[in-house]
PDB file of C-alpha atoms in Angstrom:
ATOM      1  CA  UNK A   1       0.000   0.000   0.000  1.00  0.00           C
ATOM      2  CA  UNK A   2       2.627   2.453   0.651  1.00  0.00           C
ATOM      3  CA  UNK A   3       4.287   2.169  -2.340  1.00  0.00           C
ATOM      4  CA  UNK A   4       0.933   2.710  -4.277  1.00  0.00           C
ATOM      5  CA  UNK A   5       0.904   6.117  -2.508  1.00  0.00           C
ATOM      6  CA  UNK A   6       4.547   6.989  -3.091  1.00  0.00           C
ATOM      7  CA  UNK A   7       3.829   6.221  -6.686  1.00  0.00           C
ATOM      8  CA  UNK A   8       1.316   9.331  -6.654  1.00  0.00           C
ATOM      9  CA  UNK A   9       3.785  11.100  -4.748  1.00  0.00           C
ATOM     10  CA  UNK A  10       6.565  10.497  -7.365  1.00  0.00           C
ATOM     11  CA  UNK A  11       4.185  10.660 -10.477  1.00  0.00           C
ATOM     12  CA  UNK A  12       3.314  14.489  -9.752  1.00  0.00           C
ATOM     13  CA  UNK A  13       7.073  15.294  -8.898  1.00  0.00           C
ATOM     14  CA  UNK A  14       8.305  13.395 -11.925  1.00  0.00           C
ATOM     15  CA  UNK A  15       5.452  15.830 -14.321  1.00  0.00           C
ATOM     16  CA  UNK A  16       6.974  18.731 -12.611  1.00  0.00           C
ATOM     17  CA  UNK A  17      10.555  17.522 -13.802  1.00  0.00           C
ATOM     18  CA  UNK A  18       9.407  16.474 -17.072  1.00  0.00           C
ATOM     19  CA  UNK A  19       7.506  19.636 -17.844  1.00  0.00           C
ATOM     20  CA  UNK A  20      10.487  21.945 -16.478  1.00  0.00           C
ATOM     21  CA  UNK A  21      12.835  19.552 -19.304  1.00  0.00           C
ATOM     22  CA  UNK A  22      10.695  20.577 -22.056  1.00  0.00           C
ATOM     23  CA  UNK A  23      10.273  24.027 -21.306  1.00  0.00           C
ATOM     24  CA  UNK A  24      13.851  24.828 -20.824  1.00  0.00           C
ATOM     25  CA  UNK A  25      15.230  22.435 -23.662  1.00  0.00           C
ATOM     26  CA  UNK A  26      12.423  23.178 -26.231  1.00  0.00           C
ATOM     27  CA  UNK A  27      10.260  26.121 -25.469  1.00  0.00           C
ATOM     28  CA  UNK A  28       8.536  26.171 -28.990  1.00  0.00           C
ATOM     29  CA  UNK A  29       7.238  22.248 -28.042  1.00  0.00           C
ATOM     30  CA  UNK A  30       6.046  23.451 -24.746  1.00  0.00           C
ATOM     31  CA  UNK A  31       4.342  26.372 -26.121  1.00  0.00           C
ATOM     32  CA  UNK A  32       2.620  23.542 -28.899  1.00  0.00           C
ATOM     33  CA  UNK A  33       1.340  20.943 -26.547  1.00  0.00           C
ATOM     34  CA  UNK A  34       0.037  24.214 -24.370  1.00  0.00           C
ATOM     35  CA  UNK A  35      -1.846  25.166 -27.621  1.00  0.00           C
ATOM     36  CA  UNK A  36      -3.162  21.622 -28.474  1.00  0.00           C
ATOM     37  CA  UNK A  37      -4.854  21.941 -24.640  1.00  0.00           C
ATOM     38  CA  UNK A  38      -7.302  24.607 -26.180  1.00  0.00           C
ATOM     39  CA  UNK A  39      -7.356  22.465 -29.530  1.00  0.00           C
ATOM     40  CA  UNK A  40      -9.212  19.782 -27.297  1.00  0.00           C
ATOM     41  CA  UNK A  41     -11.165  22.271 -25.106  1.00  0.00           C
ATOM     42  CA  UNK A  42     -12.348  24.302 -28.362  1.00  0.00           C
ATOM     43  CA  UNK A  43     -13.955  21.348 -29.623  1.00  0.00           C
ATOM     44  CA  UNK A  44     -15.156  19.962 -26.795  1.00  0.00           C
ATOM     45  CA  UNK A  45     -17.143  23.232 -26.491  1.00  0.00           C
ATOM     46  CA  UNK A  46     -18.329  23.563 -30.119  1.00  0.00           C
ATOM     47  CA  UNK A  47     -18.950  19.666 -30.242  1.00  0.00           C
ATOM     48  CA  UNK A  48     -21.068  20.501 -26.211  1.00  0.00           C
ATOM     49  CA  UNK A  49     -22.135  23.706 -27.590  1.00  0.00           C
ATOM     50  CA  UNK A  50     -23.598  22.617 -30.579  1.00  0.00           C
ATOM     51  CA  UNK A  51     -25.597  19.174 -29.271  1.00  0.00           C
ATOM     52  CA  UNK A  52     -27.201  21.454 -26.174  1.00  0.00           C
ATOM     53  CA  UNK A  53     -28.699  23.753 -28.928  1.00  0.00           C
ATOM     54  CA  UNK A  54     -30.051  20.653 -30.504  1.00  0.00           C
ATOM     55  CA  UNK A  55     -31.212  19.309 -27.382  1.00  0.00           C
ATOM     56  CA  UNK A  56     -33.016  22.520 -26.159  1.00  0.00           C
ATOM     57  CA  UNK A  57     -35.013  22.226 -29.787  1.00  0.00           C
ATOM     58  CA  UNK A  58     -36.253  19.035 -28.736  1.00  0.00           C
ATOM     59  CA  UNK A  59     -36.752  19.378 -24.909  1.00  0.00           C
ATOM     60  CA  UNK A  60     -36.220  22.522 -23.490  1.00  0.00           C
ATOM     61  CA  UNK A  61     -33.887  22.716 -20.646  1.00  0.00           C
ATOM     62  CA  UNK A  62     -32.403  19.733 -21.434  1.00  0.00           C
ATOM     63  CA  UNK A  63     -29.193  21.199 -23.253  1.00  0.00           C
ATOM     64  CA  UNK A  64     -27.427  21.740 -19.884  1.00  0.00           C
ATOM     65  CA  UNK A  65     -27.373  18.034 -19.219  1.00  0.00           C
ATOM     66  CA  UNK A  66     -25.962  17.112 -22.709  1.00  0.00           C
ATOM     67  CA  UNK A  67     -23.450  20.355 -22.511  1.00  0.00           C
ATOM     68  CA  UNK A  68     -21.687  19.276 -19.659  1.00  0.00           C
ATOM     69  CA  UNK A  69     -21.687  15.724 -20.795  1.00  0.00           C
ATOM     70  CA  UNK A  70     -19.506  16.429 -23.914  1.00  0.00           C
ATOM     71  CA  UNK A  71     -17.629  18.845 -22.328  1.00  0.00           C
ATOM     72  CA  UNK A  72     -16.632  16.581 -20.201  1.00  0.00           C
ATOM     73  CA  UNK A  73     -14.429  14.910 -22.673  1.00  0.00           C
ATOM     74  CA  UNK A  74     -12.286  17.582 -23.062  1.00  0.00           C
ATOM     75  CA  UNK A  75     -10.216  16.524 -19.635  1.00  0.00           C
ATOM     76  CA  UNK A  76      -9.833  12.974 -21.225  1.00  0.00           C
ATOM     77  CA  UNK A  77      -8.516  14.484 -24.841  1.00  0.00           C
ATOM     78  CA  UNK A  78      -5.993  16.590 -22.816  1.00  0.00           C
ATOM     79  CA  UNK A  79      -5.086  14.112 -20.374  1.00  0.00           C
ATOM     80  CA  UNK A  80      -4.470  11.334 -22.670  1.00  0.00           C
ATOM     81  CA  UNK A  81      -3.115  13.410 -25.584  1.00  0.00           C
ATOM     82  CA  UNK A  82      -0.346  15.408 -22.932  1.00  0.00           C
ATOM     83  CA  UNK A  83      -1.396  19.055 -23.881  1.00  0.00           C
ATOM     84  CA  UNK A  84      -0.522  21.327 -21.017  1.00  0.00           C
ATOM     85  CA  UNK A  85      -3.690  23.227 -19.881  1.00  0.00           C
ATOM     86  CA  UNK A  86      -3.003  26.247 -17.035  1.00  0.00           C
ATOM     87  CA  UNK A  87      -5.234  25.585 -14.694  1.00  0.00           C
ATOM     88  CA  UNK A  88      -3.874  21.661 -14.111  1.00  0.00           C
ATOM     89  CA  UNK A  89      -0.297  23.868 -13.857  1.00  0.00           C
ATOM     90  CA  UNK A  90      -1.644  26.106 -11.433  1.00  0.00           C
ATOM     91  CA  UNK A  91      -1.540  22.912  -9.746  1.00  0.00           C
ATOM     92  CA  UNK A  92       1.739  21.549 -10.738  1.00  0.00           C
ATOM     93  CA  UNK A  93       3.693  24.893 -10.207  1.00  0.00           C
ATOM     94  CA  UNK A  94       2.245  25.694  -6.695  1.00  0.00           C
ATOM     95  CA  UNK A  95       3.630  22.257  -5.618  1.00  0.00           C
ATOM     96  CA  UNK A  96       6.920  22.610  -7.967  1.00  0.00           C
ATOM     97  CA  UNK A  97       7.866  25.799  -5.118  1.00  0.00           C
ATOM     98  CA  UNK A  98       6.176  24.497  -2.101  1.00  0.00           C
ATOM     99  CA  UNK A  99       8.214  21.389  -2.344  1.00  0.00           C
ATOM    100  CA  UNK A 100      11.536  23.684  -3.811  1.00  0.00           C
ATOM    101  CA  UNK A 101      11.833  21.509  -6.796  1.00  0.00           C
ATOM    102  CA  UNK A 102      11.501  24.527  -9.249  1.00  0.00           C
ATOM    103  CA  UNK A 103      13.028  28.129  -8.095  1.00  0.00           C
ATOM    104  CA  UNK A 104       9.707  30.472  -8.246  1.00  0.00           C
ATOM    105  CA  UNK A 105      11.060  32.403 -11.508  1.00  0.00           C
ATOM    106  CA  UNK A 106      11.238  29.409 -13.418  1.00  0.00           C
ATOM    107  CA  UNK A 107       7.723  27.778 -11.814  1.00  0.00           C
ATOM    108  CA  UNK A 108       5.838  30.905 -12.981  1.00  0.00           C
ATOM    109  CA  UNK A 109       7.715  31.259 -16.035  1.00  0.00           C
ATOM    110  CA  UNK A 110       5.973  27.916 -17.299  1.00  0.00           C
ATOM    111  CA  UNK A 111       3.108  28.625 -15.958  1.00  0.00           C
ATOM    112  CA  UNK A 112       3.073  32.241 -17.418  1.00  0.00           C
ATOM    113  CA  UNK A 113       3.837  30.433 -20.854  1.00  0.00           C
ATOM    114  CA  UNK A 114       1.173  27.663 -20.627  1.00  0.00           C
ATOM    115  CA  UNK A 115      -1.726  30.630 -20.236  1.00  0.00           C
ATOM    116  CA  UNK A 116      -0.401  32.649 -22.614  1.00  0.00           C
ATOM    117  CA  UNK A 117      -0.392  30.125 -25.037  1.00  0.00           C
ATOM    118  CA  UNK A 118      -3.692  28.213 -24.159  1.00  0.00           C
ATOM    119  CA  UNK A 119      -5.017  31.629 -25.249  1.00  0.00           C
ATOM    120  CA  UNK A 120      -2.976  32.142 -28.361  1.00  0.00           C
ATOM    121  CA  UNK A 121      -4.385  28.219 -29.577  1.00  0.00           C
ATOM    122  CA  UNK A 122      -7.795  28.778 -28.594  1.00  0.00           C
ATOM    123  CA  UNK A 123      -8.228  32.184 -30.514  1.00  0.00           C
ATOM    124  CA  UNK A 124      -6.723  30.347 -33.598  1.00  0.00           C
ATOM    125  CA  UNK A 125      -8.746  27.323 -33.219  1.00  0.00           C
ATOM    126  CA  UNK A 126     -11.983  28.684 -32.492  1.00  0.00           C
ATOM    127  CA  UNK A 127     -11.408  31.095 -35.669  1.00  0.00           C
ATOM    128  CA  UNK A 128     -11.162  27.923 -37.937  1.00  0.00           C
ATOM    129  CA  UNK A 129     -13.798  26.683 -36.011  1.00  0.00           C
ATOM    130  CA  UNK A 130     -16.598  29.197 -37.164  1.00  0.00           C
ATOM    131  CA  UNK A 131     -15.985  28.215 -40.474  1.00  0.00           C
ATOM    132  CA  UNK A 132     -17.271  25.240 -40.202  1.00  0.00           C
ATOM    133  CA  UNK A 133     -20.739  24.500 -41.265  1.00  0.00           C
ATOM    134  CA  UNK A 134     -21.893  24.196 -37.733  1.00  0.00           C
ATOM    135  CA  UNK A 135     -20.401  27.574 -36.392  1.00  0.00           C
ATOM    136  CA  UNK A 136     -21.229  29.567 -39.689  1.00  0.00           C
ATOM    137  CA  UNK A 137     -24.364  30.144 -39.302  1.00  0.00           C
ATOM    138  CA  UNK A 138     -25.052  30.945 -35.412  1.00  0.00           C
ATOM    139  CA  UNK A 139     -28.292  32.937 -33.694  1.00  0.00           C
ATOM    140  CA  UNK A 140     -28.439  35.283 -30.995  1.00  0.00           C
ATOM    141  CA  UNK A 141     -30.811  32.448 -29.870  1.00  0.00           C
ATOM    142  CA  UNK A 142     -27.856  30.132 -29.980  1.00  0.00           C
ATOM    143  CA  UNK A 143     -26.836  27.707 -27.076  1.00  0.00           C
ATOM    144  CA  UNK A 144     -23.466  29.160 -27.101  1.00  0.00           C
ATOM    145  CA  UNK A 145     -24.129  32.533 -27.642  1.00  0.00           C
ATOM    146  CA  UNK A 146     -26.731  32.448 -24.304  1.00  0.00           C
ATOM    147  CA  UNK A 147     -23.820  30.683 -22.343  1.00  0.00           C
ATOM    148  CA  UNK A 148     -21.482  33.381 -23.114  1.00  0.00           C
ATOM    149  CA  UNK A 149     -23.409  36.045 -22.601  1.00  0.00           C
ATOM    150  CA  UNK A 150     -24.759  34.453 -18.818  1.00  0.00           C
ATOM    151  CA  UNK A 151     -21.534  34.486 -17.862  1.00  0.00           C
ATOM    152  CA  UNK A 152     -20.148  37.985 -18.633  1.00  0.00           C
ATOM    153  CA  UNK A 153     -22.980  38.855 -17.342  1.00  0.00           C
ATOM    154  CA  UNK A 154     -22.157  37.439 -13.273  1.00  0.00           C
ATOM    155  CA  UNK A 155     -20.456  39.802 -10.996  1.00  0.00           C
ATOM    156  CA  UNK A 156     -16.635  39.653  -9.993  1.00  0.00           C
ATOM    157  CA  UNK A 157     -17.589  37.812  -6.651  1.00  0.00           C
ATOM    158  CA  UNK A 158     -19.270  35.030  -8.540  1.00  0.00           C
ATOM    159  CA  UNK A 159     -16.813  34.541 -10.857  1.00  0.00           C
ATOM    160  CA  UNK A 160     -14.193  34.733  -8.226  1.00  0.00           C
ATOM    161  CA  UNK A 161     -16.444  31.864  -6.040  1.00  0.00           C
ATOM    162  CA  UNK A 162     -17.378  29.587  -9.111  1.00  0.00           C
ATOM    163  CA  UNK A 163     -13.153  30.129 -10.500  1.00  0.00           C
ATOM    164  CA  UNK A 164     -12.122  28.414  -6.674  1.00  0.00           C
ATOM    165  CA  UNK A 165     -14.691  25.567  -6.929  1.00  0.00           C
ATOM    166  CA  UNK A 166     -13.981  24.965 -10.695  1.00  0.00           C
ATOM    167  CA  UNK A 167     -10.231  24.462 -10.346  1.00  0.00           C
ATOM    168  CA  UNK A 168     -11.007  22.436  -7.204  1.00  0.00           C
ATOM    169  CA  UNK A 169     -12.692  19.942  -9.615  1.00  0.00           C
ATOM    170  CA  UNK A 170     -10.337  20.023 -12.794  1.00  0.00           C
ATOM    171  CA  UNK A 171      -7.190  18.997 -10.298  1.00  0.00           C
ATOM    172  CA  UNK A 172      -9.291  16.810  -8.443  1.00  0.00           C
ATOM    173  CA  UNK A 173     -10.337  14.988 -11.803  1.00  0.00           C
ATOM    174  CA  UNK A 174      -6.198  14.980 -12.890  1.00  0.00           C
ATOM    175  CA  UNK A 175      -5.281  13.603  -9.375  1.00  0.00           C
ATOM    176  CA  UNK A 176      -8.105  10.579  -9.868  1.00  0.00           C
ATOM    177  CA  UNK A 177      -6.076  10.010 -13.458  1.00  0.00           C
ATOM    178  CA  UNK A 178      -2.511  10.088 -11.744  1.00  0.00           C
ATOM    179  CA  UNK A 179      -4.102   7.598  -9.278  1.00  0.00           C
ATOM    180  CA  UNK A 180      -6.295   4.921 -11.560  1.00  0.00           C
ATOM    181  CA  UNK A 181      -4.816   2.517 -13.458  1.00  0.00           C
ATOM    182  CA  UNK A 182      -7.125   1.098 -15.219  1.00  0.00           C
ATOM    183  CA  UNK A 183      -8.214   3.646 -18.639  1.00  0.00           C
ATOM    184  CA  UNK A 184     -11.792   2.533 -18.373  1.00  0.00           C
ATOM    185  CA  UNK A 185     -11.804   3.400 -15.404  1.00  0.00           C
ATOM    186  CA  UNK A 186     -10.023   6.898 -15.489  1.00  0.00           C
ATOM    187  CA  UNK A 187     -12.372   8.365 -18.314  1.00  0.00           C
ATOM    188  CA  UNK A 188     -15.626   7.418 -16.616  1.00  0.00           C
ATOM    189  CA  UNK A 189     -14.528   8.875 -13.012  1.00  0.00           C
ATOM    190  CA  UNK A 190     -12.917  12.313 -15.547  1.00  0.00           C
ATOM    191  CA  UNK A 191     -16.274  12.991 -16.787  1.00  0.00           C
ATOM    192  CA  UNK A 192     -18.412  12.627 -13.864  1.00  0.00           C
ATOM    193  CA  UNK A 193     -15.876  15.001 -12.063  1.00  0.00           C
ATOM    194  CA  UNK A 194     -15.675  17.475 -14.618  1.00  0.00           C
ATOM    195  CA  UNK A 195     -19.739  17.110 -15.862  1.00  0.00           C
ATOM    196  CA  UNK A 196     -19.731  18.745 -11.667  1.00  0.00           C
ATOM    197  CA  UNK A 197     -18.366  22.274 -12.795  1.00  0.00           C
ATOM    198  CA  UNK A 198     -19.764  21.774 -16.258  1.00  0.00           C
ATOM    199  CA  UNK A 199     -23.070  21.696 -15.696  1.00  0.00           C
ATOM    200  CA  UNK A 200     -23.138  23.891 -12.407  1.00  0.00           C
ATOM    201  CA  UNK A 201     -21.525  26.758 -15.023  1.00  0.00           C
ATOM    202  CA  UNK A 202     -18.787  27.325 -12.963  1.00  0.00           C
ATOM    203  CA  UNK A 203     -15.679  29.463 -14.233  1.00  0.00           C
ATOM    204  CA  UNK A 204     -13.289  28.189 -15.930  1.00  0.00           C
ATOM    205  CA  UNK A 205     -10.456  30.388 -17.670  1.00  0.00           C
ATOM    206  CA  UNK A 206      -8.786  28.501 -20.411  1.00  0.00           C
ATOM    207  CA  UNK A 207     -12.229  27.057 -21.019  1.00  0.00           C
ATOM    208  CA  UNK A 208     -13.542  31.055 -21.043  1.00  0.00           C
ATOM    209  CA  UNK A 209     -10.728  31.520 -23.561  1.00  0.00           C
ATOM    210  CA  UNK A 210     -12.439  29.134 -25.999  1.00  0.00           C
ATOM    211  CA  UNK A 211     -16.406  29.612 -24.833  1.00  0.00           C
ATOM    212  CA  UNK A 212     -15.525  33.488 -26.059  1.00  0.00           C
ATOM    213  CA  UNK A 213     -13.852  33.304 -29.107  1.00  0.00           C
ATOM    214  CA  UNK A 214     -15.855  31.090 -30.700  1.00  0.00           C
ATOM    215  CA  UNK A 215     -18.801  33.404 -29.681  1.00  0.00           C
ATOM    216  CA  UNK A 216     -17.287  36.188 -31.008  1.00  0.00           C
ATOM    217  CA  UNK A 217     -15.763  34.570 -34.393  1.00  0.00           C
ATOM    218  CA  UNK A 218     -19.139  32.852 -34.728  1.00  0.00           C
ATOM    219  CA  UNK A 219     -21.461  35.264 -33.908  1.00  0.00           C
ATOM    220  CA  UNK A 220     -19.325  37.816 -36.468  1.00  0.00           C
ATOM    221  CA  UNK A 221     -18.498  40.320 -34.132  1.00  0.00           C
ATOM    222  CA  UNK A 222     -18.920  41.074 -30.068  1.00  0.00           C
ATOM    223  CA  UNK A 223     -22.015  39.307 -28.746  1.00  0.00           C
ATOM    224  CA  UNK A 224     -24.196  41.583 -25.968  1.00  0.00           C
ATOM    225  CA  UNK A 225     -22.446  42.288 -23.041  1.00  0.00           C
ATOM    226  CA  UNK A 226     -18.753  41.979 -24.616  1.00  0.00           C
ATOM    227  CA  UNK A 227     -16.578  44.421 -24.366  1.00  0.00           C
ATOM    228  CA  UNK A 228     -12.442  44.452 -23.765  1.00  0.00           C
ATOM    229  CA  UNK A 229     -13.194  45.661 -19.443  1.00  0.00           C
ATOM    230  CA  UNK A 230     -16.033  42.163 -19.420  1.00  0.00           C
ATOM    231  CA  UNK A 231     -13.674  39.975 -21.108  1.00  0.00           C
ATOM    232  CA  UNK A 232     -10.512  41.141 -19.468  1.00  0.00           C
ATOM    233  CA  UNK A 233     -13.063  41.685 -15.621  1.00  0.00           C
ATOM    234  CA  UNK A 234     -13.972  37.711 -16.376  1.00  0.00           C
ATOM    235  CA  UNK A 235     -10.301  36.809 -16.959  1.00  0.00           C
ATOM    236  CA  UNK A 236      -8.913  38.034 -14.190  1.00  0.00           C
ATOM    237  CA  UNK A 237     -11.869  36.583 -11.620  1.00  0.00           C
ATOM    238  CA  UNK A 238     -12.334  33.464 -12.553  1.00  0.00           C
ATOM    239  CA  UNK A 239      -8.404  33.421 -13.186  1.00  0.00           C
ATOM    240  CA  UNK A 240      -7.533  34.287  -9.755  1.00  0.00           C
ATOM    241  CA  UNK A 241     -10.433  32.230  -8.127  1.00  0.00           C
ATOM    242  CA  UNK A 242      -9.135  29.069 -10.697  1.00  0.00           C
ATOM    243  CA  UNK A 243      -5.875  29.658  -8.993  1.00  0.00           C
ATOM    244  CA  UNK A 244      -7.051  29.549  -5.555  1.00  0.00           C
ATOM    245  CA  UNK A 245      -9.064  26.557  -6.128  1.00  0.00           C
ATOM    246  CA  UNK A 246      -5.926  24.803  -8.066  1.00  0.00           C
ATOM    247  CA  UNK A 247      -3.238  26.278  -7.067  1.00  0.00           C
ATOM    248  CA  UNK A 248      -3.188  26.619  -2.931  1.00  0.00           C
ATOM    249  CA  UNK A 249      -6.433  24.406  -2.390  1.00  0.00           C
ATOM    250  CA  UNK A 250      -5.377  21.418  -3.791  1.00  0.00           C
ATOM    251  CA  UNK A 251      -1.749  22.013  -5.201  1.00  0.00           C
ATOM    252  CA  UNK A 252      -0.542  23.914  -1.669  1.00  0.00           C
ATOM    253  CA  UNK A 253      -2.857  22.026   0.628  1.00  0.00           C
ATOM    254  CA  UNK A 254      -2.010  18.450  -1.129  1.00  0.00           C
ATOM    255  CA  UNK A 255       1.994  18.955  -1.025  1.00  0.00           C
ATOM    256  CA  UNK A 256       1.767  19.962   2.429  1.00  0.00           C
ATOM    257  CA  UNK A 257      -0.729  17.508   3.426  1.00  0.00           C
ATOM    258  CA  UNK A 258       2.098  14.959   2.160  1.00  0.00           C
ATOM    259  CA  UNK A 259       5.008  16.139   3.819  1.00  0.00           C
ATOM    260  CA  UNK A 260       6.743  14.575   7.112  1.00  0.00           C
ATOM    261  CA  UNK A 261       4.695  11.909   7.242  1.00  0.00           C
ATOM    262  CA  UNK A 262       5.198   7.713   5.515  1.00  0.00           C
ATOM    263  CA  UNK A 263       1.812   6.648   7.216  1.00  0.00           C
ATOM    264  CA  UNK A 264      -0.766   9.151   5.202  1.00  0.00           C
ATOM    265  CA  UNK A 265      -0.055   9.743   2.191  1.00  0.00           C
ATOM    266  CA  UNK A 266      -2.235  10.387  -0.333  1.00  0.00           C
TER     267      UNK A 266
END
C-alpha cells in the first residue's frame, strides 16, 4: 500500500521535472502541446455547444445536461493526448515551489507560458472553427451565444467563487487520473468530475478563452455584453479564483498535506 501512494507522490514530482525539461530544452514544443490543450477544449465546447442547442429544440432545458456531458471529454482528450492546460499547472507549479523543486522564476515562467499560449491556440482554433458548417451560421438564440453572454454577465464575486470551486474539480479529476490505473476506469470517473463544474456553469479560464472566441468569431463580431473591461473583468476573476481553487487548495494544501509523514499519504 505504501508504495501505491509513493507512486502518486513520485508521479506528480516526476510531471513537474518532465515539464520543467521541455520548457527549458524546447520552449517552442512546450508552447505547442500548451496550444493543443485549447485544440481539445475548443472542440469539446463547439462539439457541447452545438448538441445542447439541438437538445433545447427538442426538450427545453435539457441542453445543460448534454453540454456538460460532452464537455466533459475535453479533460480525457488533454489528459491522454499530454497538452498542457493552465489551470492543471496552477496545480503543478504551486507544488513545484512548495516542495523547492523549481526556483519560483522558473515555476511561474511555465506557468506564465502555458496561459499565454492556451489563449494564443484557442483564438486560432476557435477562428477555424466558425468556419465550419456548424459555427457559420449561429443565432443570438444560440446555445453558445446564451452561455457566453450568462456568464459575462455574473459579478466579480461570482466569478471569483465559481473560479475556486472549478479548479477544485479540474485537479481533483487529474489527481483521480494520476491515481487509476485502469483507462476505463479513469475516463468514466474524468467525466463525472468534470460534468460537476460543467453543468453547475462554474468558471473556468482557459475554457472562457475558448467559450468566447468562438462566440465572437461565430457570432461575427462582439455578442451583448462583450466588451475588452467584461472579457478582461472575467479573466482576471475566474483566473484568480481558478488559482485559488488549483493552485493553494489542492496544489498547496495536497503537497503539504504529504510532507513529514510515511503513514498518510495520499
Amino acid at each position: 500500500m505504501e508504495v501505491q501512494h509513493r507512486g502518486l507522490i513520485y508521479s506528480i514530482i516526476n510531471s513537474i521535472q518532465k515539464k520543467s525539461e521541455l520548457f527549458e530544452h524546447s520552449y517552442a514544443r512546450y508552447a505547442a502541446r500548451s496550444m493543443l490543450a485549447t485544440l481539445f477544449l475548443s472542440m469539446g465546447v463547439a462539439i457541447a455547444s452545438y448538441i445542447a442547442n439541438r437538445a433545447d429544440g427538442i426538450v427545453m432545458g435539457s441542453g445543460k445536461f448534454f453540454y456538460a456531458f460532452m464537455f466533459s471529454w475535453s479533460l480525457v482528450m488533454i489528459i491522454y493526448m499530454n497538452a498542457e492546460l493552465g489551470t492543471s499547472n496552477m496545480m503543478y507549479m504551486t507544488e513545484a515551489i512548495h516542495r523547492k523543486i523549481l526556483k519560483p522564476g522558473l515555476a511561474l515562467k511555465i506557468l506564465g507560458t502555458c496561459i499565454l499560449f492556451n489563449f494564443i491556440g484557442a483564438v486560432v482554433f476557435t477562428f477555424l472553427l466558425s468556419f465550419t458548417d456548424a459555427y457559420s451560421h449561429v443565432t443570438p438564440d444560440h446555445y453558445l451565444i446564451q452561455a457566453a453572454t450568462a456568464k459575462l454577465a455574473k459579478p466579480p464575486m461570482t466569478q471569483l467563487i465559481e473560479g475556486i470551486f472549478a479548479n477544485v474539480i479540474v485537479n481533483t479529476a487529474v489527481f483521480v487520473s494520476i491515481r487509476m490505473k485502469d483507462d476505463a476506469g479513469k475516463v468514466i470517473s474524468m467525466i463525472f468530475i468534470i460534468f460537476i463544474f460543467a453543468f453547475l456553469g462554474f468558471e473556468h479560464v482557459i475554457a472562457n478563452f475558448s467559450t468566447f472566441s468562438l462566440a465572437f468569431f461565430a457570432n461575427g463580431g462582439p455578442i451583448e455584453g462583450m466588451t475588452v473591461g467584461s472579457v478582461l473583468s472575467n479573466f482576471f476573476f475566474s483566473g484568480i479564483g481558478n488559482y485559488i481553487g488549483g493552485g493553494l487548495l489542492i496544489g498547496l494544501l495536497y503537497s503539504w498535506l504529504n510532507q513529514s509523514t510515511d503513514l498518510y499519504l495520499d
